[in-house]
Coordinates of C-alpha atoms and ligand atoms in Angstrom, one line a residue:
X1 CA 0.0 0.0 0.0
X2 CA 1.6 3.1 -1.3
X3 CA 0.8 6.4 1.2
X4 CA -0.4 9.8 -0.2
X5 CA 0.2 13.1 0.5
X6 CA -2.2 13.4 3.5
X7 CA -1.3 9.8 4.7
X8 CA 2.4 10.7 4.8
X9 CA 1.6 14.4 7.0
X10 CA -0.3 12.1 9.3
X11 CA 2.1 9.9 10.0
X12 CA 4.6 12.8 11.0
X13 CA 1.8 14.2 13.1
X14 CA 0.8 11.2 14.5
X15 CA -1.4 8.1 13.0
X16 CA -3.9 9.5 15.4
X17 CA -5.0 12.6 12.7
X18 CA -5.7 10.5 10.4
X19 CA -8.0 7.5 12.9
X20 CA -10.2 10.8 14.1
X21 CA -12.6 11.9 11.4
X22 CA -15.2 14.6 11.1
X23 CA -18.2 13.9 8.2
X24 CA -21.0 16.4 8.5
X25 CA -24.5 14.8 8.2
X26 CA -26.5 17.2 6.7
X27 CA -30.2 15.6 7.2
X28 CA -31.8 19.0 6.5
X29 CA -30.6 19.4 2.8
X30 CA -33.8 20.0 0.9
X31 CA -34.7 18.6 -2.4
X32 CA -32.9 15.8 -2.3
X33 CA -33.1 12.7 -5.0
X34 CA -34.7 9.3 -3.6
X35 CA -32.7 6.0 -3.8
X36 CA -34.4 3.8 -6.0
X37 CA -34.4 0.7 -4.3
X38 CA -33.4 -1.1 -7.6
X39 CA -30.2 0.0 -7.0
X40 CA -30.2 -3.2 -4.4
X41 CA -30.9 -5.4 -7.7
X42 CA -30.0 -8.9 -8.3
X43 CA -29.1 -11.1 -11.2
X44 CA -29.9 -14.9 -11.8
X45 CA -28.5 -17.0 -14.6
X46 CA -28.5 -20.3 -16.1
X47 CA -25.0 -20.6 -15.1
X48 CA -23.5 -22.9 -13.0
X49 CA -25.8 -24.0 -9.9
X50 CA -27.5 -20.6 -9.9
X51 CA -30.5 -22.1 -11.0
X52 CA -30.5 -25.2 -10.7
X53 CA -29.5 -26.1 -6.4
X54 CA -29.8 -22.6 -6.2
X55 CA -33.0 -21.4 -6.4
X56 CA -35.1 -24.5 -7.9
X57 CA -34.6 -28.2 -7.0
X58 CA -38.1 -29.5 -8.6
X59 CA -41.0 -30.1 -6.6
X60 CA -40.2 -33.9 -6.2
X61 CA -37.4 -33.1 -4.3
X62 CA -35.9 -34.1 -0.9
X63 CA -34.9 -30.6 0.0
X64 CA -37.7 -28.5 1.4
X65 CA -38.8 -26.3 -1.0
X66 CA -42.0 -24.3 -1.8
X67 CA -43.4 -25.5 -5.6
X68 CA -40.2 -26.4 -6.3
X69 CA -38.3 -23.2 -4.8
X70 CA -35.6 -24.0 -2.3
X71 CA -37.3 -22.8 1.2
X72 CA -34.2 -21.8 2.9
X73 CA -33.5 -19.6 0.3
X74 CA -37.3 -18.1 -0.4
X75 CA -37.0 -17.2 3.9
X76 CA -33.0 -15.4 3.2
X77 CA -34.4 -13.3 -0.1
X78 CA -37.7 -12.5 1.8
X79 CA -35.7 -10.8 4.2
X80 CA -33.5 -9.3 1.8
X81 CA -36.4 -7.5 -0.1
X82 CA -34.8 -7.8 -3.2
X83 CA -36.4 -5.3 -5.7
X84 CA -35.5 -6.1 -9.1
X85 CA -34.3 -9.7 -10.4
X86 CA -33.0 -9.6 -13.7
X87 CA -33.1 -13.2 -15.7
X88 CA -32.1 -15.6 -17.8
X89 CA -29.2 -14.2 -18.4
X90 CA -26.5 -12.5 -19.0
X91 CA -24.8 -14.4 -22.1
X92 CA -27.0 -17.5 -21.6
X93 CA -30.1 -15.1 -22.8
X94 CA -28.8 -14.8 -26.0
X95 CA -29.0 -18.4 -27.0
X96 CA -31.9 -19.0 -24.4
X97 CA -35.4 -19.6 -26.7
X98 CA -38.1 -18.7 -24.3
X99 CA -40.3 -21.2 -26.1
X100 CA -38.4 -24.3 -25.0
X101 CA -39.0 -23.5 -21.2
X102 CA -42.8 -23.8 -21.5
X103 CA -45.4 -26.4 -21.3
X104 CA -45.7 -29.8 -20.1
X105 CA -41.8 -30.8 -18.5
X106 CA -41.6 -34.3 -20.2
X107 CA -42.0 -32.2 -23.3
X108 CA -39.4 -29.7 -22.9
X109 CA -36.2 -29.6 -25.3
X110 CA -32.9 -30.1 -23.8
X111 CA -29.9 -28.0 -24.6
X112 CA -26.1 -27.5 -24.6
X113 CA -25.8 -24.4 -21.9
X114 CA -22.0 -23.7 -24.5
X115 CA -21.6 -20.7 -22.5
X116 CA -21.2 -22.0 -19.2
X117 CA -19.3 -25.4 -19.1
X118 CA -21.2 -27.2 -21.5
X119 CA -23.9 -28.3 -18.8
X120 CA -26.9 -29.8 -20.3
X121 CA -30.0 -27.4 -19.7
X122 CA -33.1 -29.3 -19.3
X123 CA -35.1 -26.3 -19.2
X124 CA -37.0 -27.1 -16.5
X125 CA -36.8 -23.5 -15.2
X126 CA -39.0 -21.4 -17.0
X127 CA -41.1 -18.0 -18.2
X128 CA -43.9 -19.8 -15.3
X129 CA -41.1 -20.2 -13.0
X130 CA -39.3 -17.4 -12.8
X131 CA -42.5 -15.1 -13.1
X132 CA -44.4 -17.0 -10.5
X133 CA -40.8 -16.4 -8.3
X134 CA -40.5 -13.1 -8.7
X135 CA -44.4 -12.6 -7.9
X136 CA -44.4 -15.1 -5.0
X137 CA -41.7 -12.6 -3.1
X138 CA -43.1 -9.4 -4.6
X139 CA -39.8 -9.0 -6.9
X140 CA -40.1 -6.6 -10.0
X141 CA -39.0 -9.1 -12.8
X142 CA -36.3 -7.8 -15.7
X143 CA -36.4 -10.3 -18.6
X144 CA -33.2 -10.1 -21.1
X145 CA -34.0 -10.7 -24.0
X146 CA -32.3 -12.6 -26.8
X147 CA -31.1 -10.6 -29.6
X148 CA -27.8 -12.2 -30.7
X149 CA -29.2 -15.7 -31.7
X150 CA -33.1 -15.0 -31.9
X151 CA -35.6 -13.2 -33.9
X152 CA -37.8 -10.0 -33.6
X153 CA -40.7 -12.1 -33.7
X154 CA -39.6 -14.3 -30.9
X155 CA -38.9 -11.5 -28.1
X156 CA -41.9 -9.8 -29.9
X157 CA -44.0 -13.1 -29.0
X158 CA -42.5 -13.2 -25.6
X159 CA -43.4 -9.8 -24.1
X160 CA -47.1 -11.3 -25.6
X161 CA -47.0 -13.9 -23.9
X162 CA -46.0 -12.7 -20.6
X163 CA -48.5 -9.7 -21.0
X164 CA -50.8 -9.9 -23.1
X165 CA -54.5 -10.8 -21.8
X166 CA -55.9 -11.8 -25.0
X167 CA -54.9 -13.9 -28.7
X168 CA -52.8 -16.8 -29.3
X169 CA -50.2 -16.1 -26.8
X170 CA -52.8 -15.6 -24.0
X171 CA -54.2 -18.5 -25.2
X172 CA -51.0 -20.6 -24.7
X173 CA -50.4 -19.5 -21.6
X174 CA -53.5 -20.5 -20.2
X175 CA -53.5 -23.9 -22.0
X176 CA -50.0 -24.1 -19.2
X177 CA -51.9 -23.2 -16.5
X178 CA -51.6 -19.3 -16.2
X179 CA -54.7 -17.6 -17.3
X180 CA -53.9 -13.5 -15.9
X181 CA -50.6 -12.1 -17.6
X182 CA -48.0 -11.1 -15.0
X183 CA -46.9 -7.8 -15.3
X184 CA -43.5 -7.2 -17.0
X185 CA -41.7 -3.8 -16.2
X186 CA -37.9 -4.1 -17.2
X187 CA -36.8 -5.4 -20.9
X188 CA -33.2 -5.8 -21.6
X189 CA -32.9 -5.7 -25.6
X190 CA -29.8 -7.7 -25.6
X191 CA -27.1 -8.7 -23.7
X192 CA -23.3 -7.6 -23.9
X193 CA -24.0 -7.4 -27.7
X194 CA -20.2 -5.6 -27.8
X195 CA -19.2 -9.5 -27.1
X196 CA -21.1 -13.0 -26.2
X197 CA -24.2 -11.1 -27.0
X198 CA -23.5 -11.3 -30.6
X199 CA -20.0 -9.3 -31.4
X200 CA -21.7 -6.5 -32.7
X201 CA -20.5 -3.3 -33.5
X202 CA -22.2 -0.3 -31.7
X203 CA -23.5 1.2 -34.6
X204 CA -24.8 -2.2 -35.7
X205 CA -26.6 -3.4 -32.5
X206 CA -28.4 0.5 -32.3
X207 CA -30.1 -0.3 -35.2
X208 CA -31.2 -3.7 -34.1
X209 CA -31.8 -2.3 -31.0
X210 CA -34.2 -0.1 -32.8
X211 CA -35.7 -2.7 -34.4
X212 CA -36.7 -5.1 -31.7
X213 CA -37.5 -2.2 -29.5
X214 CA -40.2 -1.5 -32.0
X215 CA -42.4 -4.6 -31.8
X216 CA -42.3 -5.0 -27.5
X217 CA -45.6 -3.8 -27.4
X218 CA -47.3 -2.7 -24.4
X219 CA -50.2 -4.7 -24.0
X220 CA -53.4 -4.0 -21.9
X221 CA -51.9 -1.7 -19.3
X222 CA -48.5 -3.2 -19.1
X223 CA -45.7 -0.1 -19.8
X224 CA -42.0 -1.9 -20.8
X225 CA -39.4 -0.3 -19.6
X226 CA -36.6 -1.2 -22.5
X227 CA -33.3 -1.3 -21.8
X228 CA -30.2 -1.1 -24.6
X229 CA -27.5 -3.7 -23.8
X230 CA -24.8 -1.0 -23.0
X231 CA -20.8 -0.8 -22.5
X232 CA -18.7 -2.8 -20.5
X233 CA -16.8 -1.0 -18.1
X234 CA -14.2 1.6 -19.8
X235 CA -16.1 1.1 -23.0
X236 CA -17.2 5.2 -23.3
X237 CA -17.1 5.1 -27.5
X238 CA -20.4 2.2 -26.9
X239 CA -22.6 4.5 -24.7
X240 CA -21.2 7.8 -26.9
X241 CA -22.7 6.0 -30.0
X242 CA -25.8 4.6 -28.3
X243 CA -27.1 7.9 -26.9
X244 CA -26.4 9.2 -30.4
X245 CA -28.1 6.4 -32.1
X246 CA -30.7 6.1 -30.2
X247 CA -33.2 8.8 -28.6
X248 CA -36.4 7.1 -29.0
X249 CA -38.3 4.1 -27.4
X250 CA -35.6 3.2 -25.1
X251 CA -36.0 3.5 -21.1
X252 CA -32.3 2.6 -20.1
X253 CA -29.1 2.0 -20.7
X254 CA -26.9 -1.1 -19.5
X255 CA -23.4 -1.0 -18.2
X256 CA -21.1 -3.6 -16.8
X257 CA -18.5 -3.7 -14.7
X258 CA -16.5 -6.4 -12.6
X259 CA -13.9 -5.8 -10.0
X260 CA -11.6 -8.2 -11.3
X261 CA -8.0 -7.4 -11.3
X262 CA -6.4 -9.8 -13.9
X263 CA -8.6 -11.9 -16.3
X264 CA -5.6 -14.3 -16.7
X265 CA -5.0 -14.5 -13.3
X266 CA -8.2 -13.7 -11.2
X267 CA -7.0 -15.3 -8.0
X268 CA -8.6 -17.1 -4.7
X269 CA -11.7 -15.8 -3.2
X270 CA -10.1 -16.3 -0.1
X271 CA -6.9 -16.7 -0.1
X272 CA -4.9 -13.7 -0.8
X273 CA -2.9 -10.9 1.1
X274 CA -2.8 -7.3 1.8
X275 CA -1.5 -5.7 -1.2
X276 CA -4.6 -8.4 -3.1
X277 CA -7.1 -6.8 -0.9
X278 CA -6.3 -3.1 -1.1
X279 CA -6.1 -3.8 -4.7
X280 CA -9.5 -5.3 -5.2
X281 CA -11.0 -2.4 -3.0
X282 CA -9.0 0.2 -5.2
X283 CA -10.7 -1.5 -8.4
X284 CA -14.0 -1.8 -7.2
X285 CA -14.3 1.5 -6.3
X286 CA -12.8 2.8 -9.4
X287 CA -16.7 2.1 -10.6
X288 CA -17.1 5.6 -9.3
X289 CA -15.1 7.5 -12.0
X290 CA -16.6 4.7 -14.6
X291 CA -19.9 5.6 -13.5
X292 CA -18.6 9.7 -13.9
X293 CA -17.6 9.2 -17.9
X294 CA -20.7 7.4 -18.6
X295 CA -23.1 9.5 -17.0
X296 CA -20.7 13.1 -18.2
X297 CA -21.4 11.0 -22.0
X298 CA -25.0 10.6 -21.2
X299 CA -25.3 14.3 -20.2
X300 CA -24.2 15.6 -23.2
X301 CA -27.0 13.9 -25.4
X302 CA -29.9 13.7 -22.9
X303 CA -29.4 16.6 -20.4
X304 CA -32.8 16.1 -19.3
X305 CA -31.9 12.3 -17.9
X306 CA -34.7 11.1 -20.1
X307 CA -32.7 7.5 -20.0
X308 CA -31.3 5.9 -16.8
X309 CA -28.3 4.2 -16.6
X310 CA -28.5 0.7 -15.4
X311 CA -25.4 -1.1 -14.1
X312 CA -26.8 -4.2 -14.5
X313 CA -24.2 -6.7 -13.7
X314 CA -21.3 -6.0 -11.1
X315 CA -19.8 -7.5 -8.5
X316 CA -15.9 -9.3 -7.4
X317 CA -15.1 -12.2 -10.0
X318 CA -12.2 -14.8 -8.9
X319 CA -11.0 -18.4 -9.3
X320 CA -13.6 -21.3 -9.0
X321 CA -13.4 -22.8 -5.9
X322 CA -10.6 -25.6 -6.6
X323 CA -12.0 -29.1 -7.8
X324 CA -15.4 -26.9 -9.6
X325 CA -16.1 -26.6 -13.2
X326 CA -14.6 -23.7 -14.3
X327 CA -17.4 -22.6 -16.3
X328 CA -19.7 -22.7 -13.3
X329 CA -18.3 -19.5 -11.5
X330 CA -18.6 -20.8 -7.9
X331 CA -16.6 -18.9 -5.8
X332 CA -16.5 -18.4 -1.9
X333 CA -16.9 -15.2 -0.1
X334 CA -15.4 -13.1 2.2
X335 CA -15.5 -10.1 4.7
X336 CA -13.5 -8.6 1.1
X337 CA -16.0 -9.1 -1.0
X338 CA -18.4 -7.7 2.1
X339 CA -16.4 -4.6 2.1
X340 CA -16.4 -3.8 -2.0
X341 CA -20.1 -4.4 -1.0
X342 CA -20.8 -1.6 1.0
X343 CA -18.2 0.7 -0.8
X344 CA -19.8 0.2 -4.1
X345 CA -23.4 0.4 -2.4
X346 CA -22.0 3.9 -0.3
X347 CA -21.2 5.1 -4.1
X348 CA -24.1 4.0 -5.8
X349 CA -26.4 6.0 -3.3
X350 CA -24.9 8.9 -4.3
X351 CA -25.1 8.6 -8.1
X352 CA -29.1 8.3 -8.3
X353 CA -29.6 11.2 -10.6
X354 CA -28.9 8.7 -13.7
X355 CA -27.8 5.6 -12.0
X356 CA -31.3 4.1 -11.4
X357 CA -30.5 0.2 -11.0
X358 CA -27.8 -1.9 -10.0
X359 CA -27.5 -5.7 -9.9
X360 CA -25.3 -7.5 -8.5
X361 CA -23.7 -10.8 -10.1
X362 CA -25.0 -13.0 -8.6
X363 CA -28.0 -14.4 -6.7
X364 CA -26.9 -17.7 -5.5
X365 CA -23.6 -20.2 -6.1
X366 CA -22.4 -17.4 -9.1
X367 CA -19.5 -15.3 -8.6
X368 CA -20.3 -12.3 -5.6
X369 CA -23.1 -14.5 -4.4
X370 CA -25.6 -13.6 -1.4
X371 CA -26.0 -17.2 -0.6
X372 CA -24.0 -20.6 -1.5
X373 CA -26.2 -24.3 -1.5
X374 CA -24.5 -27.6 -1.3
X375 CA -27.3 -30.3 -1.2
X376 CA -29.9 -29.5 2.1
X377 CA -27.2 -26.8 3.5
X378 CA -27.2 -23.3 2.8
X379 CA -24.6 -20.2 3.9
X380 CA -25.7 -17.0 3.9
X381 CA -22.5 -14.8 2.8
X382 CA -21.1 -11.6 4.0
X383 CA -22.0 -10.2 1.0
X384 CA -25.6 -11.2 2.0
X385 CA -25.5 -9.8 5.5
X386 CA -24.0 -6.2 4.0
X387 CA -27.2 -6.0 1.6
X388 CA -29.4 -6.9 4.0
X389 CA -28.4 -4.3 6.9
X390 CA -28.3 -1.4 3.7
X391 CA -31.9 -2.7 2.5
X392 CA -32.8 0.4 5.1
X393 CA -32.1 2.7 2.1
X394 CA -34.2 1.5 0.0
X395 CA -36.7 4.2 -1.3
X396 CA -35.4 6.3 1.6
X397 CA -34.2 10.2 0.5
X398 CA -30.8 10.3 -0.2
X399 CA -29.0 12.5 2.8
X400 CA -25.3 14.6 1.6
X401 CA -22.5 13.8 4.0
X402 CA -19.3 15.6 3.6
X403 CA -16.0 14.5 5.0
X404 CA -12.5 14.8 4.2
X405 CA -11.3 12.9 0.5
X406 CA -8.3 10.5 2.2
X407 CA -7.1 8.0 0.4
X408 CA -5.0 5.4 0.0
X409 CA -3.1 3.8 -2.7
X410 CA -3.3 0.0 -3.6
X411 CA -0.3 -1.4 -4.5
X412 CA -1.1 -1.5 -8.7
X413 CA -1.9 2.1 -7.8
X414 CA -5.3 2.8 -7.2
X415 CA -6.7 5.0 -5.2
X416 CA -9.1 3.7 -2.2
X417 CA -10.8 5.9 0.7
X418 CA -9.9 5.2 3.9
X419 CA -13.1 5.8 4.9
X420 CA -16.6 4.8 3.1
X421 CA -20.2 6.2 4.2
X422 CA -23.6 7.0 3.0
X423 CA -26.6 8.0 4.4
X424 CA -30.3 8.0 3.8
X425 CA -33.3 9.3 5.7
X426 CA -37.5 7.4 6.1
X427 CA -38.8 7.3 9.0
X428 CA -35.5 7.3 10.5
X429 CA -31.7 8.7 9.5
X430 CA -29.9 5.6 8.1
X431 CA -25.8 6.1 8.1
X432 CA -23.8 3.1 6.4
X433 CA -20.1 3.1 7.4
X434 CA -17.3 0.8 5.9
X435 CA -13.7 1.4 7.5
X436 CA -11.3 -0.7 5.0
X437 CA -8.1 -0.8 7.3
X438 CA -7.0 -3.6 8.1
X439 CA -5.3 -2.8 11.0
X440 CA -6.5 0.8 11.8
X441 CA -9.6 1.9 14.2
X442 CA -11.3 4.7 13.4
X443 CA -13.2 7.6 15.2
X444 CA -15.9 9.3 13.3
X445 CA -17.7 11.9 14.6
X446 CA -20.8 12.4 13.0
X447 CA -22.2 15.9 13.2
X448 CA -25.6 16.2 12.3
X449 CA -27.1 19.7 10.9
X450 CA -29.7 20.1 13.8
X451 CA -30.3 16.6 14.6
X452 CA -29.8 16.0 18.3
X453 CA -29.7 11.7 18.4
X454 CA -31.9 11.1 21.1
X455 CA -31.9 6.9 20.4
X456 CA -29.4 5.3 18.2
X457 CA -29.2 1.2 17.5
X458 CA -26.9 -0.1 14.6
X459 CA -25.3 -3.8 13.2
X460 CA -21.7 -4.6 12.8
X461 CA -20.1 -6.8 10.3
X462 CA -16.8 -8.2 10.1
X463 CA -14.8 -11.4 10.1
X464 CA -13.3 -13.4 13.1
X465 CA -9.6 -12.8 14.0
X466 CA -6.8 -10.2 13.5
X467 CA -5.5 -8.3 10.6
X468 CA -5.9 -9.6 7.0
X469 CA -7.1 -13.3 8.6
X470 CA -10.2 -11.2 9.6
X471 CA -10.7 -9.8 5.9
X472 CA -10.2 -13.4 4.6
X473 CA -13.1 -15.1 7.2
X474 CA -15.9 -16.6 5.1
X475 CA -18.8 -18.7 6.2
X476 CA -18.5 -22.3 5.4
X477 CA -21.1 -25.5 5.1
X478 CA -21.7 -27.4 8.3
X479 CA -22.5 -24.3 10.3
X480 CA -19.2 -22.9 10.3
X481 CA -20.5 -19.1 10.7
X482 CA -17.4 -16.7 10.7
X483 CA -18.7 -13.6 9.5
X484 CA -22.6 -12.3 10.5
X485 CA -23.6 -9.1 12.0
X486 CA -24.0 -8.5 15.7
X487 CA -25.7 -5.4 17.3
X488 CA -23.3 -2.0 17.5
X489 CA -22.8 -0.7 20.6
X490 CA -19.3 1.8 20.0
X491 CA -20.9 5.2 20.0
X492 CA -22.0 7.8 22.4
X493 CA -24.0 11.0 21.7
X494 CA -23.3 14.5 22.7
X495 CA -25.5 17.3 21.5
X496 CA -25.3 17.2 17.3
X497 CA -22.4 14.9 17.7
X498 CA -22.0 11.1 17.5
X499 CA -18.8 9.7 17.8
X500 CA -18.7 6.0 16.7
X501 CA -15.4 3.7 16.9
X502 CA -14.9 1.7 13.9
X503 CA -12.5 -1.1 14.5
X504 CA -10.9 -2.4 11.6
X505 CA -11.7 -4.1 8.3
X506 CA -15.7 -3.5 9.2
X507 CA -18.9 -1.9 8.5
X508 CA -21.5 -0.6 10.3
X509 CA -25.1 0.4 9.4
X510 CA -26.7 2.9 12.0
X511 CA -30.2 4.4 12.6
X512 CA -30.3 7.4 14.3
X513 CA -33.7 9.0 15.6
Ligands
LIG1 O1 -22.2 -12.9 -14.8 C1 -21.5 -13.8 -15.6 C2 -21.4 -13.2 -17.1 O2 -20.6 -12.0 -17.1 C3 -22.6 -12.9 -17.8 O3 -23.3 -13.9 -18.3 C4 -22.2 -11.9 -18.8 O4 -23.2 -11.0 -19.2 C5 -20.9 -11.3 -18.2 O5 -19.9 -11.3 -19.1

């Protein structure tokens, strides 16, 4: 970890000037933007055991499940109120043909799932299935749509289908046992079409874009809310084309980005050292100068934010855990990847003017999952517990903090803050607190506007241990619970002031009345 300007007066001054922080809370700002809550998103594929283990076993199973949906993991979303879940895919959607996936199970084509290890896909997960999901838990569906490998008239007949109340389509679905339409808000027109989604040019796919976009009709009340398959990460020549391109009929843009440091060389979810770890926490939070140039891009063709920007994939991306199909993405998780969590949530809260959805990659068993299955068992991740104690933003009106812009630079030479927070205000203030040192407490003394806190609570994540052992601790199968949040108690309140102790490598979600 290299030191910067202000690290390096600090530490002839005393470590102590830089523990001790001062971030104004200014909870009387007026007009302030709401958080959407999609920006707590998530993101289910065919891929791996997302799916399959993951979120269906088949009503015949031995597992408990609810119609064929795991239990265990119905109970963890329910309480993670996710808002948005986007499906089938990612690259799987654009060879996924929606038609296979419906009707009678016996009857259902199998096929080769070539993007993700070659695993036959039985298609026993379906349009019924994931609707009847997302409905069961109250969870705004986003079907992606396949562009690269199917026709207008397909993703046309699919929006019918799901939508429509009357013709052929209606008729279908009724013959397979669903006679009311669901109601379908989010279309993704495409998926990374730059690359699996067809390796299209952007010029090319804003035409075709046009063209599908046209026949997703709205049928009998139903408003689609179409979204362009946009740039991946540093990709600013995509989303410059697209917003030229296209200025009609289109709801969203997409964007992608992982916080991977080496494609070649992704390395171990959980084995890895300090300089690893201040690196990874450098890259994921370079998403906030990402998210800058696209948005500064967007401006500049649609200053009235007409279209949202969607990140709709994002998360950490390792190694397989050894002995897995490398195709299957299945990756542990750590108090690290709990940590990018709530850094790249703190920055996402305050990007809401375009950013309007974010969603995490993914669900279950898939990369920066919330929850990993093996057979009966299930772990609930740190990654999990960190979007569970934020779901208190959801919807709530975004609240301004202002604090002092230390950072830190990882050892590849990216910058990181040494301190992480948000904050968000309902029927209570909500302040969300990530201190990435691995070995450094630190005081923050919140100073509200006018606020005087007359009852504070908060939760406390971080891993078991010392040092970058803590950052490392993960939950394992067989009950072995190393990282899940325990009630805050470090604080104490003094007129506008409260002055919270963050020990290291941890975050804290507070609610202050
Ligand atoms: O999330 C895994 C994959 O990452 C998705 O299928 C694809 O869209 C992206 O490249």
């Amino acid at each position: 970890m290299k030191k910067t300007l202000t690290t390096l007066i600090a530490a002839l001054f005393g470590a102590a000037l830089l523990a001790q922080v001062k971030v104004a809370v200014h909870e009387t700002a007026a007009d302030q933007p709401v958080i959407p809550k999609e920006i707590y998103g998530q993101f289910a594929e065919h891929l791996g055991r997302c799916i399959y283990d993951g979120i269906w076993v088949g009503k015949d199973s031995p597992i408990p499940n609810v119609d064929g949906y795991r239990k265990d993991l119905v109970e963890a979303i329910r309480e993670l109120k996710v808002p948005v879940l986007r499906w089938p895919g990612g690259c799987f959607a654009d060879e996924y043909h929606w038609r296979d996936g419906i009707g009678p199970l016996s009857e259902r084509p199998k096929m080769i799932n070539s993007n993700w290890g070659g695993t036959v896909e039985d298609n026993s997960f379906g349009t019924h299935e994931f609707l009847n999901f997302c409905e069961m838990l109250g969870i705004e569906p986003y079907i992606s749509g396949n562009v690269g490998s199917g026709s207008v008239e397909e993703l046309a007949k699919w929006v019918e289908y799901m939508t429509a109340k009357g013709g052929t389509m209606a008729d279908l679905r009724a013959a397979n046992g669903r006679k009311d339409p669901w109601k379908v808000k989010y279309l993704g027109v495409g998926n990374e079409s730059w690359g699996c989604g067809g390796n299209m040019t952007p010029e090319f796919y804003s035409d075709q874009y046009r063209r599908y976009a046209t026949y997703c009709r709205n049928y009998d009340g139903n408003r689609l809310y179409k979204v362009a398959s946009g740039a991946s990460d540093y990709d600013y020549n995509w989303t410059r084309v697209l917003m030229n391109n296209v200025r009609s009929n289109i709801s969203g843009l997409s964007l992608h980005y992982y916080t991977v440091m080496n494609w070649g060389h992704k390395g171990s979810a959980t084995d890895f050292d300090e300089d690893e770890y201040y690196d990874i926490l450098g890259k994921a939070v370079e998403i906030e100068e990402v998210l800058h140039n696209h948005e500064a891009i967007m401006d500049l063709y649609d200053p009235n934010r007409r279209i949202d920007l969607l990140l709709d994939e994002w998360g950490t991306w390792f190694d397989v855990e050894p002995g897995t199909n490398p195709g299957h993405l299945y990756q542990q998780n750590s108090m690290r990847d709990a940590m990018v969590a709530a850094m790249s949530l703190n920055i996402f809260n305050k990007h809401t003017a375009r950013l309007k959805m974010a969603n995490i990659a993914q669900m279950v068993n898939v990369l920066q999952a919330m929850i990993l299955t093996k057979g009966s068992e299930i772990v609930l991740t740190p990654t999990y517990h960190v979007f569970r104690m934020y779901n208190v933003h959801q919807d709530a009106t975004s609240v301004p903090v202002t604090m002092p812009s230390d950072s830190l630079a990882s050892k590849s030479g990216r910058l990181f803050p040494t301190l992480s927070v948000s904050a968000s205000k309902s029927d209570a203030l909500h302040v969300s607190l990530a201190n990435p040192s691995v070995d450094e407490s630190k005081t923050v003394d919140l100073e509200f506007d006018a606020l005087k806190p007359a009852v504070v609570s908060g939760e406390i994540l971080r891993g078991k241990g010392k040092g970058i052992e803590a950052v490392k601790s993960h939950n394992e199968f067989g009950g072995k619970t190393a990282v899940s949040p325990v009630p805050f108690k470090d604080f104490k309140m003094s007129g506008r002031t409260l002055k919270v102790t963050l020990p290291p490598a941890s975050v804290v979600v507070l609610e202050v009345r």
